[in-house]
PDB file of C-alpha atoms and ligand atoms in Angstrom:
ATOM      1  CA  UNK A   1      80.713 119.239 103.969  1.00  0.00           C
ATOM      2  CA  UNK A   2      83.460 119.987 101.506  1.00  0.00           C
ATOM      3  CA  UNK A   3      83.563 118.271  98.111  1.00  0.00           C
ATOM      4  CA  UNK A   4      86.981 117.439  96.684  1.00  0.00           C
ATOM      5  CA  UNK A   5      87.381 116.113  93.156  1.00  0.00           C
ATOM      6  CA  UNK A   6      91.135 115.904  92.625  1.00  0.00           C
ATOM      7  CA  UNK A   7      93.783 113.633  94.107  1.00  0.00           C
ATOM      8  CA  UNK A   8      96.167 116.536  94.673  1.00  0.00           C
ATOM      9  CA  UNK A   9      93.421 118.554  96.394  1.00  0.00           C
ATOM     10  CA  UNK A  10      92.620 115.623  98.664  1.00  0.00           C
ATOM     11  CA  UNK A  11      96.280 114.953  99.484  1.00  0.00           C
ATOM     12  CA  UNK A  12      96.911 118.617 100.291  1.00  0.00           C
ATOM     13  CA  UNK A  13      93.945 118.703 102.651  1.00  0.00           C
ATOM     14  CA  UNK A  14      95.034 115.442 104.328  1.00  0.00           C
ATOM     15  CA  UNK A  15      98.532 116.864 104.721  1.00  0.00           C
ATOM     16  CA  UNK A  16      97.146 119.922 106.535  1.00  0.00           C
ATOM     17  CA  UNK A  17      95.054 117.696 108.804  1.00  0.00           C
ATOM     18  CA  UNK A  18      98.049 115.514 109.598  1.00  0.00           C
ATOM     19  CA  UNK A  19     100.092 118.596 110.538  1.00  0.00           C
ATOM     20  CA  UNK A  20      97.362 119.440 113.054  1.00  0.00           C
ATOM     21  CA  UNK A  21      97.517 115.820 114.362  1.00  0.00           C
ATOM     22  CA  UNK A  22      93.946 115.063 113.310  1.00  0.00           C
ATOM     23  CA  UNK A  23      92.943 111.420 113.105  1.00  0.00           C
ATOM     24  CA  UNK A  24      91.610 110.780 109.610  1.00  0.00           C
ATOM     25  CA  UNK A  25      88.983 108.150 108.798  1.00  0.00           C
ATOM     26  CA  UNK A  26      88.052 106.961 105.309  1.00  0.00           C
ATOM     27  CA  UNK A  27      84.860 105.275 104.113  1.00  0.00           C
ATOM     28  CA  UNK A  28      85.159 104.221 100.469  1.00  0.00           C
ATOM     29  CA  UNK A  29      81.853 103.763  98.595  1.00  0.00           C
ATOM     30  CA  UNK A  30      80.440 103.632  95.099  1.00  0.00           C
ATOM     31  CA  UNK A  31      77.542 105.925  95.989  1.00  0.00           C
ATOM     32  CA  UNK A  32      73.782 105.270  95.755  1.00  0.00           C
ATOM     33  CA  UNK A  33      74.065 105.370  99.506  1.00  0.00           C
ATOM     34  CA  UNK A  34      71.848 103.551 101.993  1.00  0.00           C
ATOM     35  CA  UNK A  35      71.780 102.969 105.745  1.00  0.00           C
ATOM     36  CA  UNK A  36      74.658 100.471 105.492  1.00  0.00           C
ATOM     37  CA  UNK A  37      76.978 103.164 104.152  1.00  0.00           C
ATOM     38  CA  UNK A  38      75.671 105.609 106.743  1.00  0.00           C
ATOM     39  CA  UNK A  39      76.549 103.191 109.557  1.00  0.00           C
ATOM     40  CA  UNK A  40      80.144 103.120 108.276  1.00  0.00           C
ATOM     41  CA  UNK A  41      80.375 106.909 108.217  1.00  0.00           C
ATOM     42  CA  UNK A  42      78.874 107.162 111.685  1.00  0.00           C
ATOM     43  CA  UNK A  43      81.322 104.580 113.029  1.00  0.00           C
ATOM     44  CA  UNK A  44      84.209 106.521 111.469  1.00  0.00           C
ATOM     45  CA  UNK A  45      83.054 109.859 112.858  1.00  0.00           C
ATOM     46  CA  UNK A  46      82.865 108.398 116.359  1.00  0.00           C
ATOM     47  CA  UNK A  47      86.585 107.594 116.211  1.00  0.00           C
ATOM     48  CA  UNK A  48      88.128 110.227 113.999  1.00  0.00           C
ATOM     49  CA  UNK A  49      88.615 113.983 113.939  1.00  0.00           C
ATOM     50  CA  UNK A  50      88.029 114.174 110.204  1.00  0.00           C
ATOM     51  CA  UNK A  51      86.020 111.724 108.076  1.00  0.00           C
ATOM     52  CA  UNK A  52      86.336 111.404 104.323  1.00  0.00           C
ATOM     53  CA  UNK A  53      83.703 109.438 102.435  1.00  0.00           C
ATOM     54  CA  UNK A  54      84.607 108.672  98.860  1.00  0.00           C
ATOM     55  CA  UNK A  55      82.190 108.043  96.037  1.00  0.00           C
ATOM     56  CA  UNK A  56      83.767 106.486  92.993  1.00  0.00           C
ATOM     57  CA  UNK A  57      82.158 103.921  90.723  1.00  0.00           C
ATOM     58  CA  UNK A  58      85.379 102.135  89.926  1.00  0.00           C
ATOM     59  CA  UNK A  59      85.439 100.872  86.341  1.00  0.00           C
ATOM     60  CA  UNK A  60      88.415  98.586  87.130  1.00  0.00           C
ATOM     61  CA  UNK A  61      86.321  96.331  89.369  1.00  0.00           C
ATOM     62  CA  UNK A  62      83.560  95.667  86.842  1.00  0.00           C
ATOM     63  CA  UNK A  63      83.911  92.890  84.273  1.00  0.00           C
ATOM     64  CA  UNK A  64      83.054  93.591  80.618  1.00  0.00           C
ATOM     65  CA  UNK A  65      79.642  91.878  80.969  1.00  0.00           C
ATOM     66  CA  UNK A  66      78.846  93.502  84.320  1.00  0.00           C
ATOM     67  CA  UNK A  67      76.630  96.401  85.324  1.00  0.00           C
ATOM     68  CA  UNK A  68      78.992  99.425  85.308  1.00  0.00           C
ATOM     69  CA  UNK A  69      76.757 101.469  82.976  1.00  0.00           C
ATOM     70  CA  UNK A  70      73.574 100.744  84.895  1.00  0.00           C
ATOM     71  CA  UNK A  71      75.079 100.923  88.374  1.00  0.00           C
ATOM     72  CA  UNK A  72      72.677 103.170  90.367  1.00  0.00           C
ATOM     73  CA  UNK A  73      73.734 106.765  90.970  1.00  0.00           C
ATOM     74  CA  UNK A  74      72.106 109.355  93.246  1.00  0.00           C
ATOM     75  CA  UNK A  75      74.661 112.157  93.763  1.00  0.00           C
ATOM     76  CA  UNK A  76      72.300 114.745  95.233  1.00  0.00           C
ATOM     77  CA  UNK A  77      70.771 112.422  97.818  1.00  0.00           C
ATOM     78  CA  UNK A  78      74.236 111.015  98.606  1.00  0.00           C
ATOM     79  CA  UNK A  79      75.649 114.435  99.458  1.00  0.00           C
ATOM     80  CA  UNK A  80      72.808 115.122 101.893  1.00  0.00           C
ATOM     81  CA  UNK A  81      73.123 111.658 103.480  1.00  0.00           C
ATOM     82  CA  UNK A  82      76.886 112.018 103.987  1.00  0.00           C
ATOM     83  CA  UNK A  83      76.590 115.489 105.491  1.00  0.00           C
ATOM     84  CA  UNK A  84      73.905 114.223 107.877  1.00  0.00           C
ATOM     85  CA  UNK A  85      75.998 111.190 108.826  1.00  0.00           C
ATOM     86  CA  UNK A  86      78.915 113.405 109.821  1.00  0.00           C
ATOM     87  CA  UNK A  87      81.337 113.251 106.885  1.00  0.00           C
ATOM     88  CA  UNK A  88      83.633 116.275 106.666  1.00  0.00           C
ATOM     89  CA  UNK A  89      84.677 115.703 103.080  1.00  0.00           C
ATOM     90  CA  UNK A  90      83.194 113.948 100.089  1.00  0.00           C
ATOM     91  CA  UNK A  91      86.012 112.822  97.833  1.00  0.00           C
ATOM     92  CA  UNK A  92      84.445 112.226  94.425  1.00  0.00           C
ATOM     93  CA  UNK A  93      87.064 112.016  91.699  1.00  0.00           C
ATOM     94  CA  UNK A  94      86.261 111.274  88.050  1.00  0.00           C
ATOM     95  CA  UNK A  95      87.531 108.129  86.332  1.00  0.00           C
ATOM     96  CA  UNK A  96      89.989 110.275  84.341  1.00  0.00           C
ATOM     97  CA  UNK A  97      91.298 111.772  87.587  1.00  0.00           C
ATOM     98  CA  UNK A  98      91.871 108.333  89.128  1.00  0.00           C
ATOM     99  CA  UNK A  99      93.104 106.633  85.959  1.00  0.00           C
ATOM    100  CA  UNK A 100      94.714 109.202  83.675  1.00  0.00           C
ATOM    101  CA  UNK A 101      95.911 108.124  80.222  1.00  0.00           C
ATOM    102  CA  UNK A 102      98.738 105.625  80.536  1.00  0.00           C
ATOM    103  CA  UNK A 103      97.636 104.228  83.889  1.00  0.00           C
ATOM    104  CA  UNK A 104      99.141 100.719  83.909  1.00  0.00           C
ATOM    105  CA  UNK A 105      99.530  99.556  87.504  1.00  0.00           C
ATOM    106  CA  UNK A 106      97.550  96.953  89.420  1.00  0.00           C
ATOM    107  CA  UNK A 107      97.561  95.780  93.020  1.00  0.00           C
ATOM    108  CA  UNK A 108      96.587  92.154  93.414  1.00  0.00           C
ATOM    109  CA  UNK A 109      96.043  89.884  96.400  1.00  0.00           C
ATOM    110  CA  UNK A 110      96.620  86.280  95.360  1.00  0.00           C
ATOM    111  CA  UNK A 111      96.044  82.846  96.893  1.00  0.00           C
ATOM    112  CA  UNK A 112      93.241  81.288  98.918  1.00  0.00           C
ATOM    113  CA  UNK A 113      91.472  84.561  99.813  1.00  0.00           C
ATOM    114  CA  UNK A 114      90.491  85.068  96.182  1.00  0.00           C
ATOM    115  CA  UNK A 115      90.349  81.431  95.059  1.00  0.00           C
ATOM    116  CA  UNK A 116      86.697  80.908  95.955  1.00  0.00           C
ATOM    117  CA  UNK A 117      83.386  82.766  96.315  1.00  0.00           C
ATOM    118  CA  UNK A 118      83.360  85.884  94.109  1.00  0.00           C
ATOM    119  CA  UNK A 119      87.040  85.441  93.075  1.00  0.00           C
ATOM    120  CA  UNK A 120      86.576  82.993  90.190  1.00  0.00           C
ATOM    121  CA  UNK A 121      83.126  84.341  89.264  1.00  0.00           C
ATOM    122  CA  UNK A 122      84.362  87.916  88.835  1.00  0.00           C
ATOM    123  CA  UNK A 123      87.816  87.706  87.258  1.00  0.00           C
ATOM    124  CA  UNK A 124      89.809  90.876  87.908  1.00  0.00           C
ATOM    125  CA  UNK A 125      87.255  92.210  90.406  1.00  0.00           C
ATOM    126  CA  UNK A 126      89.411  92.082  93.527  1.00  0.00           C
ATOM    127  CA  UNK A 127      92.397  93.374  91.576  1.00  0.00           C
ATOM    128  CA  UNK A 128      90.258  96.394  90.675  1.00  0.00           C
ATOM    129  CA  UNK A 129      89.167  96.783  94.292  1.00  0.00           C
ATOM    130  CA  UNK A 130      92.708  96.497  95.704  1.00  0.00           C
ATOM    131  CA  UNK A 131      94.028  98.959  93.119  1.00  0.00           C
ATOM    132  CA  UNK A 132      91.379 101.610  93.748  1.00  0.00           C
ATOM    133  CA  UNK A 133      91.552 101.256  97.534  1.00  0.00           C
ATOM    134  CA  UNK A 134      95.329 101.685  97.334  1.00  0.00           C
ATOM    135  CA  UNK A 135      94.848 104.901  95.361  1.00  0.00           C
ATOM    136  CA  UNK A 136      92.213 106.125  97.810  1.00  0.00           C
ATOM    137  CA  UNK A 137      94.512 105.318 100.744  1.00  0.00           C
ATOM    138  CA  UNK A 138      97.309 107.338  99.161  1.00  0.00           C
ATOM    139  CA  UNK A 139      95.074 110.290  98.354  1.00  0.00           C
ATOM    140  CA  UNK A 140      93.376 110.449 101.764  1.00  0.00           C
ATOM    141  CA  UNK A 141      96.205 109.111 103.953  1.00  0.00           C
ATOM    142  CA  UNK A 142      93.723 107.856 106.583  1.00  0.00           C
ATOM    143  CA  UNK A 143      94.672 106.432 109.954  1.00  0.00           C
ATOM    144  CA  UNK A 144      91.729 104.040 109.714  1.00  0.00           C
ATOM    145  CA  UNK A 145      89.256 102.888 107.061  1.00  0.00           C
ATOM    146  CA  UNK A 146      85.813 101.321 107.426  1.00  0.00           C
ATOM    147  CA  UNK A 147      84.385  98.490 105.332  1.00  0.00           C
ATOM    148  CA  UNK A 148      81.178  96.431 105.489  1.00  0.00           C
ATOM    149  CA  UNK A 149      80.955  92.771 106.397  1.00  0.00           C
ATOM    150  CA  UNK A 150      78.321  92.469 103.658  1.00  0.00           C
ATOM    151  CA  UNK A 151      81.301  92.238 101.297  1.00  0.00           C
ATOM    152  CA  UNK A 152      83.192  89.800 103.528  1.00  0.00           C
ATOM    153  CA  UNK A 153      85.656  88.656 100.886  1.00  0.00           C
ATOM    154  CA  UNK A 154      86.431  92.250  99.943  1.00  0.00           C
ATOM    155  CA  UNK A 155      87.098  93.075 103.601  1.00  0.00           C
ATOM    156  CA  UNK A 156      89.424  90.050 103.858  1.00  0.00           C
ATOM    157  CA  UNK A 157      91.300  91.139 100.726  1.00  0.00           C
ATOM    158  CA  UNK A 158      91.706  94.717 101.991  1.00  0.00           C
ATOM    159  CA  UNK A 159      92.913  93.514 105.393  1.00  0.00           C
ATOM    160  CA  UNK A 160      95.471  91.217 103.744  1.00  0.00           C
ATOM    161  CA  UNK A 161      96.675  93.910 101.350  1.00  0.00           C
ATOM    162  CA  UNK A 162      96.960  96.497 104.125  1.00  0.00           C
ATOM    163  CA  UNK A 163      99.112  94.133 106.182  1.00  0.00           C
ATOM    164  CA  UNK A 164     101.151  92.720 103.327  1.00  0.00           C
ATOM    165  CA  UNK A 165     102.027  96.147 101.927  1.00  0.00           C
ATOM    166  CA  UNK A 166     102.527  97.777 105.351  1.00  0.00           C
ATOM    167  CA  UNK A 167     100.028 100.562 104.750  1.00  0.00           C
ATOM    168  CA  UNK A 168      99.828 101.211 108.484  1.00  0.00           C
ATOM    169  CA  UNK A 169      96.079 101.826 108.283  1.00  0.00           C
ATOM    170  CA  UNK A 170      93.604 100.254 110.722  1.00  0.00           C
ATOM    171  CA  UNK A 171      90.865  98.365 108.923  1.00  0.00           C
ATOM    172  CA  UNK A 172      87.499  98.131 110.657  1.00  0.00           C
ATOM    173  CA  UNK A 173      84.713  95.873 109.497  1.00  0.00           C
ATOM    174  CA  UNK A 174      81.137  96.833 110.342  1.00  0.00           C
ATOM    175  CA  UNK A 175      78.136  94.457 110.597  1.00  0.00           C
ATOM    176  CA  UNK A 176      75.681  94.196 107.710  1.00  0.00           C
ATOM    177  CA  UNK A 177      72.705  96.545 107.888  1.00  0.00           C
ATOM    178  CA  UNK A 178      69.492  94.889 106.719  1.00  0.00           C
ATOM    179  CA  UNK A 179      66.017  95.861 105.624  1.00  0.00           C
ATOM    180  CA  UNK A 180      63.187  94.861 107.962  1.00  0.00           C
ATOM    181  CA  UNK A 181      62.545  91.729 105.940  1.00  0.00           C
ATOM    182  CA  UNK A 182      66.170  90.648 106.302  1.00  0.00           C
ATOM    183  CA  UNK A 183      67.454  91.655 102.872  1.00  0.00           C
ATOM    184  CA  UNK A 184      71.005  92.984 103.148  1.00  0.00           C
ATOM    185  CA  UNK A 185      71.046  96.618 102.080  1.00  0.00           C
ATOM    186  CA  UNK A 186      72.797  97.091  98.771  1.00  0.00           C
ATOM    187  CA  UNK A 187      72.857  99.833  96.162  1.00  0.00           C
ATOM    188  CA  UNK A 188      71.894  97.146  93.661  1.00  0.00           C
ATOM    189  CA  UNK A 189      68.588  96.482  95.460  1.00  0.00           C
ATOM    190  CA  UNK A 190      67.322  99.571  93.606  1.00  0.00           C
ATOM    191  CA  UNK A 191      67.714  97.611  90.347  1.00  0.00           C
ATOM    192  CA  UNK A 192      65.267  94.879  91.423  1.00  0.00           C
ATOM    193  CA  UNK A 193      61.785  94.705  89.946  1.00  0.00           C
ATOM    194  CA  UNK A 194      58.956  94.737  92.507  1.00  0.00           C
ATOM    195  CA  UNK A 195      58.562  90.951  92.225  1.00  0.00           C
ATOM    196  CA  UNK A 196      62.293  90.331  92.523  1.00  0.00           C
ATOM    197  CA  UNK A 197      62.425  92.651  95.519  1.00  0.00           C
ATOM    198  CA  UNK A 198      59.752  90.534  97.201  1.00  0.00           C
ATOM    199  CA  UNK A 199      61.739  87.374  96.431  1.00  0.00           C
ATOM    200  CA  UNK A 200      65.149  88.744  97.504  1.00  0.00           C
ATOM    201  CA  UNK A 201      64.898  88.184 101.290  1.00  0.00           C
ATOM    202  CA  UNK A 202      65.132  84.444 100.590  1.00  0.00           C
ATOM    203  CA  UNK A 203      68.930  84.870 100.519  1.00  0.00           C
ATOM    204  CA  UNK A 204      68.954  85.986 104.144  1.00  0.00           C
ATOM    205  CA  UNK A 205      66.415  83.303 105.048  1.00  0.00           C
ATOM    206  CA  UNK A 206      68.660  80.633 103.539  1.00  0.00           C
ATOM    207  CA  UNK A 207      71.638  81.913 105.538  1.00  0.00           C
ATOM    208  CA  UNK A 208      69.597  81.867 108.735  1.00  0.00           C
ATOM    209  CA  UNK A 209      68.390  78.334 107.972  1.00  0.00           C
ATOM    210  CA  UNK A 210      72.026  77.298 107.543  1.00  0.00           C
ATOM    211  CA  UNK A 211      72.936  78.933 110.838  1.00  0.00           C
ATOM    212  CA  UNK A 212      70.035  77.199 112.583  1.00  0.00           C
ATOM    213  CA  UNK A 213      71.101  73.822 111.168  1.00  0.00           C
ATOM    214  CA  UNK A 214      74.635  74.350 112.480  1.00  0.00           C
ATOM    215  CA  UNK A 215      73.297  75.419 115.863  1.00  0.00           C
ATOM    216  CA  UNK A 216      71.123  72.306 115.898  1.00  0.00           C
ATOM    217  CA  UNK A 217      74.230  70.163 115.513  1.00  0.00           C
ATOM    218  CA  UNK A 218      74.878  69.717 111.773  1.00  0.00           C
ATOM    219  CA  UNK A 219      78.604  69.102 111.318  1.00  0.00           C
ATOM    220  CA  UNK A 220      79.012  68.554 107.587  1.00  0.00           C
ATOM    221  CA  UNK A 221      79.032  71.566 105.257  1.00  0.00           C
ATOM    222  CA  UNK A 222      77.248  69.523 102.576  1.00  0.00           C
ATOM    223  CA  UNK A 223      74.317  68.849 104.903  1.00  0.00           C
ATOM    224  CA  UNK A 224      74.002  72.530 105.788  1.00  0.00           C
ATOM    225  CA  UNK A 225      74.249  73.572 102.157  1.00  0.00           C
ATOM    226  CA  UNK A 226      71.453  71.227 101.272  1.00  0.00           C
ATOM    227  CA  UNK A 227      69.236  72.812 103.957  1.00  0.00           C
ATOM    228  CA  UNK A 228      70.049  76.244 102.491  1.00  0.00           C
ATOM    229  CA  UNK A 229      69.491  75.075  98.932  1.00  0.00           C
ATOM    230  CA  UNK A 230      66.009  73.873  99.853  1.00  0.00           C
ATOM    231  CA  UNK A 231      65.095  77.304 101.206  1.00  0.00           C
ATOM    232  CA  UNK A 232      66.398  78.974  98.053  1.00  0.00           C
ATOM    233  CA  UNK A 233      64.596  76.500  95.787  1.00  0.00           C
ATOM    234  CA  UNK A 234      61.252  77.704  97.169  1.00  0.00           C
ATOM    235  CA  UNK A 235      61.830  80.958  95.283  1.00  0.00           C
ATOM    236  CA  UNK A 236      62.018  80.127  91.565  1.00  0.00           C
ATOM    237  CA  UNK A 237      62.976  83.701  90.615  1.00  0.00           C
ATOM    238  CA  UNK A 238      66.365  83.234  92.299  1.00  0.00           C
ATOM    239  CA  UNK A 239      69.255  81.773  90.272  1.00  0.00           C
ATOM    240  CA  UNK A 240      71.975  80.746  92.704  1.00  0.00           C
ATOM    241  CA  UNK A 241      75.534  81.395  91.538  1.00  0.00           C
ATOM    242  CA  UNK A 242      77.271  79.975  94.573  1.00  0.00           C
ATOM    243  CA  UNK A 243      76.459  78.749  98.024  1.00  0.00           C
ATOM    244  CA  UNK A 244      79.563  78.071 100.087  1.00  0.00           C
ATOM    245  CA  UNK A 245      80.665  77.457 103.644  1.00  0.00           C
ATOM    246  CA  UNK A 246      84.294  78.322 104.303  1.00  0.00           C
ATOM    247  CA  UNK A 247      86.677  79.161 107.125  1.00  0.00           C
ATOM    248  CA  UNK A 248      85.786  82.762 108.046  1.00  0.00           C
ATOM    249  CA  UNK A 249      89.424  83.911 108.253  1.00  0.00           C
ATOM    250  CA  UNK A 250      91.151  82.044 105.429  1.00  0.00           C
ATOM    251  CA  UNK A 251      88.065  81.620 103.180  1.00  0.00           C
ATOM    252  CA  UNK A 252      89.248  78.055 102.544  1.00  0.00           C
ATOM    253  CA  UNK A 253      86.856  75.114 102.319  1.00  0.00           C
ATOM    254  CA  UNK A 254      86.303  73.125 105.482  1.00  0.00           C
ATOM    255  CA  UNK A 255      85.675  69.427 105.944  1.00  0.00           C
ATOM    256  CA  UNK A 256      83.975  69.766 109.295  1.00  0.00           C
ATOM    257  CA  UNK A 257      82.087  72.704 110.754  1.00  0.00           C
ATOM    258  CA  UNK A 258      84.372  73.970 113.476  1.00  0.00           C
ATOM    259  CA  UNK A 259      85.576  77.429 114.570  1.00  0.00           C
ATOM    260  CA  UNK A 260      84.465  80.602 112.833  1.00  0.00           C
ATOM    261  CA  UNK A 261      82.736  79.835 109.569  1.00  0.00           C
ATOM    262  CA  UNK A 262      81.366  82.004 106.781  1.00  0.00           C
ATOM    263  CA  UNK A 263      78.152  81.046 105.031  1.00  0.00           C
ATOM    264  CA  UNK A 264      78.047  82.914 101.739  1.00  0.00           C
ATOM    265  CA  UNK A 265      75.619  83.133  98.861  1.00  0.00           C
ATOM    266  CA  UNK A 266      75.539  84.890  95.494  1.00  0.00           C
ATOM    267  CA  UNK A 267      72.462  84.834  93.316  1.00  0.00           C
ATOM    268  CA  UNK A 268      70.833  86.533  90.361  1.00  0.00           C
ATOM    269  CA  UNK A 269      67.356  87.991  90.482  1.00  0.00           C
ATOM    270  CA  UNK A 270      66.605  88.944  86.914  1.00  0.00           C
ATOM    271  CA  UNK A 271      69.761  90.732  85.747  1.00  0.00           C
ATOM    272  CA  UNK A 272      70.792  91.829  89.224  1.00  0.00           C
ATOM    273  CA  UNK A 273      73.427  89.936  91.158  1.00  0.00           C
ATOM    274  CA  UNK A 274      73.169  90.025  94.947  1.00  0.00           C
ATOM    275  CA  UNK A 275      75.500  88.642  97.592  1.00  0.00           C
ATOM    276  CA  UNK A 276      74.989  88.028 101.276  1.00  0.00           C
ATOM    277  CA  UNK A 277      76.773  86.185 104.059  1.00  0.00           C
ATOM    278  CA  UNK A 278      76.775  85.372 107.731  1.00  0.00           C
ATOM    279  CA  UNK A 279      79.618  84.473 110.067  1.00  0.00           C
ATOM    280  CA  UNK A 280      79.231  82.318 113.144  1.00  0.00           C
ATOM    281  CA  UNK A 281      81.115  80.064 115.482  1.00  0.00           C
ATOM    282  CA  UNK A 282      80.454  76.383 114.868  1.00  0.00           C
ATOM    283  CA  UNK A 283      81.147  73.236 116.862  1.00  0.00           C
ATOM    284  CA  UNK A 284      80.717  74.602 120.359  1.00  0.00           C
ATOM    285  CA  UNK A 285      78.810  71.647 121.737  1.00  0.00           C
TER     286      UNK A 285
HETATM  287  P1  AMP B   1      79.662  99.864  97.919  1.00  0.00           P
HETATM  288  O1  AMP B   1      79.198 101.276  97.740  1.00  0.00           O
HETATM  289  O2  AMP B   1      78.612  98.845  97.652  1.00  0.00           O
HETATM  290  O3  AMP B   1      80.978  99.605  97.243  1.00  0.00           O
HETATM  291  O4  AMP B   1      79.951  99.707  99.475  1.00  0.00           O
HETATM  292  C1  AMP B   1      80.789 100.608 100.164  1.00  0.00           C
HETATM  293  C2  AMP B   1      81.055 100.051 101.532  1.00  0.00           C
HETATM  294  O5  AMP B   1      79.824  99.884 102.236  1.00  0.00           O
HETATM  295  C3  AMP B   1      81.708  98.657 101.487  1.00  0.00           C
HETATM  296  O6  AMP B   1      82.688  98.569 102.515  1.00  0.00           O
HETATM  297  C4  AMP B   1      80.548  97.741 101.738  1.00  0.00           C
HETATM  298  O7  AMP B   1      80.924  96.507 102.319  1.00  0.00           O
HETATM  299  C5  AMP B   1      79.728  98.567 102.710  1.00  0.00           C
HETATM  300  N1  AMP B   1      78.336  98.109 102.704  1.00  0.00           N
HETATM  301  C6  AMP B   1      77.559  97.868 101.617  1.00  0.00           C
HETATM  302  N2  AMP B   1      76.345  97.404 101.994  1.00  0.00           N
HETATM  303  C7  AMP B   1      76.368  97.345 103.360  1.00  0.00           C
HETATM  304  C8  AMP B   1      75.406  96.948 104.359  1.00  0.00           C
HETATM  305  N3  AMP B   1      74.205  96.506 104.020  1.00  0.00           N
HETATM  306  N4  AMP B   1      75.777  97.018 105.641  1.00  0.00           N
HETATM  307  C9  AMP B   1      77.011  97.471 105.999  1.00  0.00           C
HETATM  308  N5  AMP B   1      77.950  97.851 105.109  1.00  0.00           N
HETATM  309  C10 AMP B   1      77.635  97.804 103.803  1.00  0.00           C
END
């Protein structure tokens, strides 16, 4: 696996691949890789002739009070994991390479997709994500790019941006990979204390309880949220930031549970913020 650290180096390589009519796949990550990331790379390598995985801890998407400095990093393990998963290139630029002095441009998706969930709780976050993904798209020039459903709102934002700005890149969204106890894999899980790690699967349990309530016939979001809240309340270490049920495509609030819905939760365990979600079809009976 080749390691590329400059935008011009990456573009030149992509240009050569394009001349040979190779299909290029991109998997953007922030490193500290786990089986969720690996599933994205594997999915990309099944469909593409060349797969680029990027590792870039993007300062633009972290708020001033967030965990940029203590975001987990494991470059040596990551390289081995990517090579094993079938990546051809690791694109790992520095912050100065991505944002040289004078960098002043932002890409921003506006409206309902960012009005709820993580949008208001992490001001500037999705602007940082859209901006870095745009830069990665231009450097790698992929035909397709893979994202995880674990970050459902991020995937929705990227899809919207890719369509709105005519990037001509296929966006694929891959199911959430979980630990055996249900906890959604996340690089941030490494930041949890042993006791918080034991408490963390309650997020997934709450989502499943919500799903079960909907399957059992609950039709009001408030009723389902109260079922989920009860599950979460059993774990006093968890501080819930939001618990929402929205339309899975538009991310807008819904009055009645019908069609594809997204159940989403964000919570703190100690200083670590975790998110998780589940999509399902409601109102089929
Ligand atoms: P991150 O390194 O956390 O920025 O994530 C990089 C990509 O991996 C994003 O598209 C995430 O949605 C995806 N991802 C993160 N965790 C998981 C998971 N547990 N299952 C599947 N995809 C994931």
